mmCIF file of C-alpha atoms in Angstrom:
data_model
loop_
_atom_site.group_PDB
_atom_site.id
_atom_site.type_symbol
_atom_site.label_atom_id
_atom_site.label_comp_id
_atom_site.label_asym_id
_atom_site.label_seq_id
_atom_site.Cartn_x
_atom_site.Cartn_y
_atom_site.Cartn_z
ATOM 1 C CA MET A 1 14.285 -72.109 -99.620
ATOM 2 C CA GLY A 2 14.444 -68.337 -100.176
ATOM 3 C CA SER A 3 10.755 -68.230 -99.211
ATOM 4 C CA VAL A 4 11.103 -70.232 -96.325
ATOM 5 C CA VAL A 5 14.020 -68.128 -95.130
ATOM 6 C CA PHE A 6 12.042 -65.351 -95.632
ATOM 7 C CA GLY A 7 8.816 -66.370 -93.840
ATOM 8 C CA VAL A 8 11.115 -67.523 -90.702
ATOM 9 C CA TRP A 9 12.534 -63.956 -90.729
ATOM 10 C CA PHE A 10 9.085 -62.114 -91.155
ATOM 11 C CA LEU A 11 7.841 -64.097 -88.221
ATOM 12 C CA TRP A 12 11.005 -63.323 -85.791
ATOM 13 C CA ALA A 13 10.667 -59.669 -86.872
ATOM 14 C CA ALA A 14 6.766 -59.698 -86.353
ATOM 15 C CA ALA A 15 7.179 -60.888 -82.995
ATOM 16 C CA TYR A 16 10.171 -58.730 -81.988
ATOM 17 C CA ALA A 17 8.096 -55.623 -83.011
ATOM 18 C CA MET A 18 5.229 -56.854 -80.860
ATOM 19 C CA THR A 19 7.777 -57.173 -78.299
ATOM 20 C CA LEU A 20 8.691 -53.554 -78.671
ATOM 21 C CA SER A 21 5.087 -52.623 -78.666
ATOM 22 C CA ARG A 22 4.476 -53.980 -75.356
ATOM 23 C CA CYS A 23 7.571 -52.841 -73.749
ATOM 24 C CA TYR A 24 8.323 -49.178 -74.574
ATOM 25 C CA PRO A 25 4.549 -47.471 -74.455
ATOM 26 C CA ASN A 26 3.916 -49.010 -70.981
ATOM 27 C CA THR A 27 7.416 -49.382 -69.323
ATOM 28 C CA CYS A 28 9.250 -46.057 -70.308
ATOM 29 C CA ARG A 29 6.540 -44.111 -67.928
ATOM 30 C CA SER A 30 6.650 -45.331 -64.548
ATOM 31 C CA TYR A 31 6.755 -44.626 -60.564
ATOM 32 C CA CYS A 32 9.090 -44.770 -57.634
ATOM 33 C CA GLY A 33 7.324 -44.888 -54.467
ATOM 34 C CA ASN A 34 4.695 -41.929 -54.983
ATOM 35 C CA ILE A 35 7.019 -39.879 -57.553
ATOM 36 C CA THR A 36 6.060 -40.135 -61.343
ATOM 37 C CA ILE A 37 9.071 -40.826 -63.511
ATOM 38 C CA ASP A 38 8.314 -39.398 -66.903
ATOM 39 C CA TYR A 39 10.440 -37.952 -69.991
ATOM 40 C CA PRO A 40 13.364 -36.853 -69.710
ATOM 41 C CA PHE A 41 13.986 -39.154 -66.912
ATOM 42 C CA ALA A 42 13.587 -42.793 -66.983
ATOM 43 C CA LEU A 43 14.750 -46.162 -64.858
ATOM 44 C CA GLN A 44 15.240 -48.354 -67.753
ATOM 45 C CA TYR A 45 18.066 -47.815 -70.313
ATOM 46 C CA GLY A 46 17.011 -46.688 -73.650
ATOM 47 C CA CYS A 47 14.242 -44.823 -72.121
ATOM 48 C CA GLY A 48 14.089 -40.876 -71.639
ATOM 49 C CA HIS A 49 16.876 -38.457 -72.785
ATOM 50 C CA PRO A 50 20.107 -39.560 -73.268
ATOM 51 C CA GLY A 51 21.472 -36.640 -71.159
ATOM 52 C CA PHE A 52 19.641 -38.094 -68.154
ATOM 53 C CA ARG A 53 20.664 -41.916 -68.773
ATOM 54 C CA ASP A 54 22.177 -43.613 -65.430
ATOM 55 C CA LEU A 55 20.719 -40.823 -63.183
ATOM 56 C CA LEU A 56 17.752 -42.170 -61.450
ATOM 57 C CA PHE A 57 17.374 -45.539 -59.318
ATOM 58 C CA CYS A 58 14.500 -46.999 -57.808
ATOM 59 C CA MET A 59 15.462 -48.984 -54.291
ATOM 60 C CA ASN A 60 12.905 -50.462 -52.028
ATOM 61 C CA GLU A 61 10.497 -47.779 -53.687
ATOM 62 C CA VAL A 62 13.023 -45.054 -52.781
ATOM 63 C CA LEU A 63 13.904 -42.794 -55.764
ATOM 64 C CA MET A 64 17.719 -42.005 -55.871
ATOM 65 C CA PHE A 65 19.777 -39.529 -57.776
ATOM 66 C CA HIS A 66 23.298 -40.423 -58.417
ATOM 67 C CA VAL A 67 26.218 -37.870 -60.014
ATOM 68 C CA SER A 68 29.886 -37.927 -59.552
ATOM 69 C CA SER A 69 29.482 -36.457 -56.142
ATOM 70 C CA GLY A 70 27.137 -39.151 -54.570
ATOM 71 C CA SER A 71 23.768 -40.345 -54.414
ATOM 72 C CA TYR A 72 20.850 -38.243 -53.095
ATOM 73 C CA ARG A 73 17.422 -39.144 -52.001
ATOM 74 C CA VAL A 74 14.468 -37.298 -54.538
ATOM 75 C CA LEU A 75 11.979 -35.734 -52.438
ATOM 76 C CA GLU A 76 10.185 -34.403 -55.804
ATOM 77 C CA ILE A 77 10.268 -33.892 -59.445
ATOM 78 C CA ASP A 78 8.396 -30.584 -60.385
ATOM 79 C CA TYR A 79 7.924 -31.047 -64.229
ATOM 80 C CA ALA A 80 6.271 -27.674 -64.816
ATOM 81 C CA TYR A 81 9.044 -25.846 -62.987
ATOM 82 C CA GLN A 82 11.768 -28.143 -64.521
ATOM 83 C CA ALA A 83 13.469 -29.199 -60.933
ATOM 84 C CA LEU A 84 14.433 -31.697 -58.520
ATOM 85 C CA THR A 85 14.400 -31.478 -54.830
ATOM 86 C CA LEU A 86 17.138 -33.530 -53.373
ATOM 87 C CA HIS A 87 17.947 -34.713 -49.902
ATOM 88 C CA GLU A 88 21.457 -35.383 -48.388
ATOM 89 C CA PRO A 89 21.585 -36.931 -45.093
ATOM 90 C CA HIS A 90 25.024 -35.446 -44.257
ATOM 91 C CA MET A 91 23.887 -32.186 -44.817
ATOM 92 C CA SER A 92 23.594 -29.864 -41.984
ATOM 93 C CA THR A 93 20.211 -27.988 -41.240
ATOM 94 C CA CYS A 94 18.887 -25.484 -38.752
ATOM 95 C CA HIS A 95 18.666 -28.104 -35.919
ATOM 96 C CA ASN A 96 21.360 -30.421 -36.713
ATOM 97 C CA LEU A 97 25.172 -29.649 -37.334
ATOM 98 C CA VAL A 98 27.034 -32.250 -39.380
ATOM 99 C CA LEU A 99 30.938 -31.986 -39.500
ATOM 100 C CA GLY A 100 33.823 -33.994 -40.348
ATOM 101 C CA SER A 101 33.652 -33.272 -44.030
ATOM 102 C CA ARG A 102 31.112 -36.316 -44.512
ATOM 103 C CA GLY A 103 28.996 -34.411 -46.682
ATOM 104 C CA ASN A 104 28.385 -35.070 -50.356
ATOM 105 C CA GLY A 105 28.267 -31.565 -51.274
ATOM 106 C CA PHE A 106 27.444 -31.223 -54.816
ATOM 107 C CA SER A 107 28.708 -31.575 -58.666
ATOM 108 C CA VAL A 108 27.916 -33.360 -61.563
ATOM 109 C CA GLU A 109 30.062 -34.942 -64.779
ATOM 110 C CA PRO A 110 31.138 -32.251 -66.971
ATOM 111 C CA TRP A 111 28.956 -34.127 -69.718
ATOM 112 C CA ARG A 112 25.931 -33.472 -67.406
ATOM 113 C CA ALA A 113 26.661 -29.924 -66.608
ATOM 114 C CA PRO A 114 24.508 -28.455 -69.706
ATOM 115 C CA TYR A 115 21.562 -30.506 -68.561
ATOM 116 C CA MET A 116 21.424 -29.471 -64.711
ATOM 117 C CA ASN A 117 22.753 -27.413 -61.985
ATOM 118 C CA PRO A 118 21.528 -26.184 -58.762
ATOM 119 C CA ALA A 119 18.880 -23.460 -59.070
ATOM 120 C CA ALA A 120 20.377 -19.750 -58.857
ATOM 121 C CA ASP A 121 18.230 -19.227 -55.736
ATOM 122 C CA ASN A 122 19.681 -22.147 -54.049
ATOM 123 C CA VAL A 123 22.323 -21.025 -51.341
ATOM 124 C CA PHE A 124 25.238 -23.220 -50.148
ATOM 125 C CA MET A 125 26.594 -22.454 -46.608
ATOM 126 C CA LEU A 126 30.289 -23.815 -46.302
ATOM 127 C CA ILE A 127 31.054 -24.283 -42.487
ATOM 128 C CA ALA A 128 34.294 -24.354 -40.752
ATOM 129 C CA CYS A 129 36.365 -24.092 -43.738
ATOM 130 C CA SER A 130 40.454 -23.908 -43.438
ATOM 131 C CA PRO A 131 42.201 -20.605 -43.776
ATOM 132 C CA ARG A 132 44.032 -22.354 -46.626
ATOM 133 C CA SER A 133 40.657 -22.875 -48.613
ATOM 134 C CA PRO A 134 40.721 -22.244 -52.155
ATOM 135 C CA LEU A 135 37.430 -20.104 -51.113
ATOM 136 C CA PHE A 136 39.774 -17.520 -49.312
ATOM 137 C CA GLN A 137 42.875 -17.520 -51.979
ATOM 138 C CA GLY A 138 44.112 -13.769 -51.738
ATOM 139 C CA PHE A 139 41.867 -13.121 -48.592
ATOM 140 C CA PRO A 140 41.749 -10.337 -47.243
ATOM 141 C CA GLY A 141 42.994 -8.422 -50.526
ATOM 142 C CA LYS A 142 40.478 -10.000 -52.825
ATOM 143 C CA HIS A 143 36.812 -9.878 -52.222
ATOM 144 C CA LEU A 144 35.171 -13.039 -50.592
ATOM 145 C CA PRO A 145 33.021 -15.010 -52.790
ATOM 146 C CA CYS A 146 30.477 -15.193 -49.536
ATOM 147 C CA ARG A 147 27.163 -13.512 -50.098
ATOM 148 C CA ASN A 148 23.577 -13.819 -49.409
ATOM 149 C CA VAL A 149 21.319 -15.537 -52.077
ATOM 150 C CA SER A 150 17.660 -15.092 -52.311
ATOM 151 C CA GLY A 151 17.918 -13.390 -49.005
ATOM 152 C CA MET A 152 19.416 -16.402 -47.258
ATOM 153 C CA GLY A 153 22.926 -16.312 -45.802
ATOM 154 C CA CYS A 154 25.240 -17.223 -42.995
ATOM 155 C CA GLU A 155 24.680 -14.262 -40.484
ATOM 156 C CA ASP A 156 20.985 -15.556 -40.139
ATOM 157 C CA TYR A 157 22.139 -19.330 -40.286
ATOM 158 C CA LEU A 158 24.152 -18.696 -37.307
ATOM 159 C CA SER A 159 21.143 -18.006 -35.222
ATOM 160 C CA CYS A 160 20.042 -21.410 -35.582
ATOM 161 C CA PRO A 161 19.326 -23.922 -32.759
ATOM 162 C CA ALA A 162 22.096 -26.170 -34.078
ATOM 163 C CA TRP A 163 24.879 -23.459 -33.401
ATOM 164 C CA GLU A 164 23.544 -22.540 -29.999
ATOM 165 C CA MET A 165 23.717 -25.927 -28.820
ATOM 166 C CA MET A 166 27.562 -25.982 -29.425
ATOM 167 C CA GLY A 167 27.904 -22.782 -27.375
ATOM 168 C CA HIS A 168 28.240 -20.494 -30.511
ATOM 169 C CA LYS A 169 27.058 -16.907 -29.606
ATOM 170 C CA ARG A 170 25.604 -14.948 -32.773
ATOM 171 C CA LEU A 171 28.238 -12.613 -34.298
ATOM 172 C CA GLY A 172 27.543 -9.340 -35.778
ATOM 173 C CA SER A 173 28.332 -8.683 -39.210
ATOM 174 C CA ALA A 174 31.712 -6.611 -37.982
ATOM 175 C CA ALA A 175 32.960 -9.727 -36.022
ATOM 176 C CA PHE A 176 31.844 -12.075 -38.968
ATOM 177 C CA PHE A 177 33.799 -10.408 -41.589
ATOM 178 C CA GLY A 178 37.197 -9.583 -39.540
ATOM 179 C CA SER A 179 40.340 -10.247 -40.126
ATOM 180 C CA GLY A 180 40.107 -14.075 -40.528
ATOM 181 C CA PRO A 181 38.142 -16.371 -42.645
ATOM 182 C CA PRO A 182 34.537 -16.461 -41.679
ATOM 183 C CA GLU A 183 33.394 -19.757 -40.108
ATOM 184 C CA CYS A 184 30.434 -19.850 -42.386
ATOM 185 C CA CYS A 185 30.424 -18.719 -46.135
ATOM 186 C CA ALA A 186 27.536 -18.701 -48.167
ATOM 187 C CA VAL A 187 27.466 -18.949 -52.019
ATOM 188 C CA PRO A 188 25.745 -19.769 -55.093
ATOM 189 C CA TYR A 189 26.751 -22.873 -56.691
ATOM 190 C CA GLN A 190 27.449 -20.615 -59.972
ATOM 191 C CA ALA A 191 30.147 -18.954 -58.394
ATOM 192 C CA ILE A 192 32.455 -22.010 -57.562
ATOM 193 C CA ARG A 193 30.816 -24.629 -60.031
ATOM 194 C CA GLU A 194 31.491 -27.520 -57.415
ATOM 195 C CA ILE A 195 30.684 -28.124 -53.725
ATOM 196 C CA ASN A 196 33.197 -30.308 -52.741
ATOM 197 C CA LEU A 197 34.401 -30.454 -48.920
ATOM 198 C CA THR A 198 37.825 -32.020 -49.523
ATOM 199 C CA LYS A 199 38.591 -29.678 -52.210
ATOM 200 C CA LEU A 200 37.388 -26.823 -50.270
ATOM 201 C CA GLN A 201 38.879 -27.920 -46.962
ATOM 202 C CA CYS A 202 35.572 -27.228 -45.233
ATOM 203 C CA GLU A 203 34.060 -29.362 -42.185
ATOM 204 C CA GLY A 204 30.428 -29.242 -43.614
ATOM 205 C CA TYR A 205 27.883 -27.849 -45.257
ATOM 206 C CA SER A 206 24.171 -26.726 -45.433
ATOM 207 C CA SER A 207 21.867 -26.101 -48.433
ATOM 208 C CA ALA A 208 18.693 -24.053 -48.736
ATOM 209 C CA TYR A 209 16.669 -22.994 -51.508
ATOM 210 C CA SER A 210 13.983 -20.285 -52.043
ATOM 211 C CA VAL A 211 10.206 -21.136 -51.954
ATOM 212 C CA ALA A 212 9.276 -17.542 -53.640
ATOM 213 C CA PRO A 213 6.926 -16.041 -53.317
ATOM 214 C CA LEU A 214 6.346 -17.494 -50.012
ATOM 215 C CA LYS A 215 8.240 -15.632 -47.212
ATOM 216 C CA VAL A 216 9.635 -17.361 -44.359
ATOM 217 C CA ASP A 217 10.640 -15.607 -41.054
ATOM 218 C CA GLY A 218 14.131 -16.550 -40.378
ATOM 219 C CA PRO A 219 16.337 -20.021 -40.988
ATOM 220 C CA GLY A 220 13.986 -22.153 -38.988
ATOM 221 C CA GLY A 221 11.696 -21.750 -41.989
ATOM 222 C CA TRP A 222 13.917 -22.365 -44.879
ATOM 223 C CA SER A 223 13.480 -25.161 -46.986
ATOM 224 C CA TYR A 224 16.661 -27.341 -46.693
ATOM 225 C CA GLY A 225 17.886 -29.684 -49.501
ATOM 226 C CA ILE A 226 19.344 -29.030 -52.898
ATOM 227 C CA ARG A 227 17.027 -27.748 -55.604
ATOM 228 C CA VAL A 228 18.378 -28.691 -58.965
ATOM 229 C CA ARG A 229 17.245 -27.104 -62.071
ATOM 230 C CA TYR A 230 17.270 -29.248 -65.321
ATOM 231 C CA SER A 231 16.944 -28.358 -69.007
ATOM 232 C CA LEU A 232 16.859 -29.927 -72.424
ATOM 233 C CA GLN A 233 19.557 -28.436 -74.860
ATOM 234 C CA GLY A 234 18.582 -27.270 -78.266
ATOM 235 C CA ASN A 235 15.120 -27.893 -79.957
ATOM 236 C CA ASP A 236 13.332 -30.925 -78.125
ATOM 237 C CA GLU A 237 10.315 -30.816 -80.743
ATOM 238 C CA PHE A 238 11.180 -34.230 -82.145
ATOM 239 C CA CYS A 239 10.249 -35.891 -78.241
ATOM 240 C CA GLY A 240 7.662 -33.115 -77.923
ATOM 241 C CA ALA A 241 5.466 -34.369 -80.856
ATOM 242 C CA CYS A 242 6.356 -37.900 -80.373
ATOM 243 C CA GLU A 243 5.115 -37.850 -76.473
ATOM 244 C CA ALA A 244 2.071 -35.587 -77.824
ATOM 245 C CA THR A 245 0.923 -38.515 -80.223
ATOM 246 C CA GLY A 246 0.863 -41.087 -77.631
ATOM 247 C CA GLY A 247 4.411 -42.346 -78.101
ATOM 248 C CA THR A 248 7.586 -42.873 -76.037
ATOM 249 C CA CYS A 249 10.800 -41.096 -76.471
ATOM 250 C CA GLY A 250 13.918 -42.759 -75.918
ATOM 251 C CA TYR A 251 17.457 -43.275 -77.199
ATOM 252 C CA GLY A 252 19.235 -45.737 -79.321
ATOM 253 C CA SER A 253 22.177 -48.414 -78.373
ATOM 254 C CA ASP A 254 24.791 -45.839 -78.705
ATOM 255 C CA GLY A 255 23.315 -43.383 -76.213
ATOM 256 C CA ILE A 256 23.194 -40.428 -78.645
ATOM 257 C CA ARG A 257 20.354 -40.990 -81.084
ATOM 258 C CA GLN A 258 16.810 -40.262 -80.076
ATOM 259 C CA LEU A 259 14.139 -42.621 -80.962
ATOM 260 C CA ALA A 260 10.437 -42.274 -80.893
ATOM 261 C CA TYR A 261 8.665 -45.161 -80.178
ATOM 262 C CA ARG A 262 4.817 -44.956 -81.573
ATOM 263 C CA GLN A 263 2.259 -47.889 -81.831
ATOM 264 C CA GLU A 264 0.201 -47.722 -85.169
ATOM 265 C CA GLN A 265 -2.284 -50.221 -86.401
ATOM 266 C CA GLY A 266 -1.390 -52.718 -83.632
ATOM 267 C CA LEU A 267 2.669 -52.442 -84.926
ATOM 268 C CA PRO A 268 5.379 -49.808 -83.399
ATOM 269 C CA THR A 269 6.778 -47.425 -86.020
ATOM 270 C CA ASN A 270 10.240 -46.373 -84.656
ATOM 271 C CA THR A 271 11.490 -43.096 -85.768
ATOM 272 C CA ILE A 272 15.126 -42.177 -85.711
ATOM 273 C CA LYS A 273 16.561 -38.633 -84.987
ATOM 274 C CA TYR A 274 19.985 -38.506 -86.047
#
């Protein structure tokens, strides 16, 4: 009787192992539209790095990025530079102003913050913020956080056609930093750690990122969008070795333990990192 039970168990285990060997090596690496999804990202639960789980979703061949502040379309994933380029439809550009506090802004969950944040050369330009905004607490006694980022800032941005269509005339620096809060305040993400239009009491925002070493002439040539840098905390040699030997890296049901799925002699070998 024992040998029969063992035989049934062995057949079940072998079938389960064969299922793993078919699924993980092939389905963890995938595409959405023309964008390759590779480690540390994934579309399937259990694939990729646990710090990036439940982050990317493919909807009608459009790759979406979802964090606490909202959903964004992914335009590009640069694995060499470790960066994602995001688009948000309610973000202002040089040719279109979106007001009414409709924009998502940008923020991530505290547990994701060690893994990703907007790049240091990404400027956020906050538009029409209230004098009561936390940005201006202590104004004018304290220094404003407003400043250029990688050569991009509000003084140039205010010369955009979108402002001219609203009847805005370009202001010089003296008028711009007069006795009241500026109508546009440029900040790096690292200065305030969260772009939340409701909390900041701002009507809108724009975001642009540097494409150095390329030089562009004026705000009409800036790259508008949100450039997010990502990183893997600690030593990632475990998954690096797994991927280099043809395996696929994922994580366990607890959402923490990393797993390496390899196929040897037709059967998978699973290595667990605790």
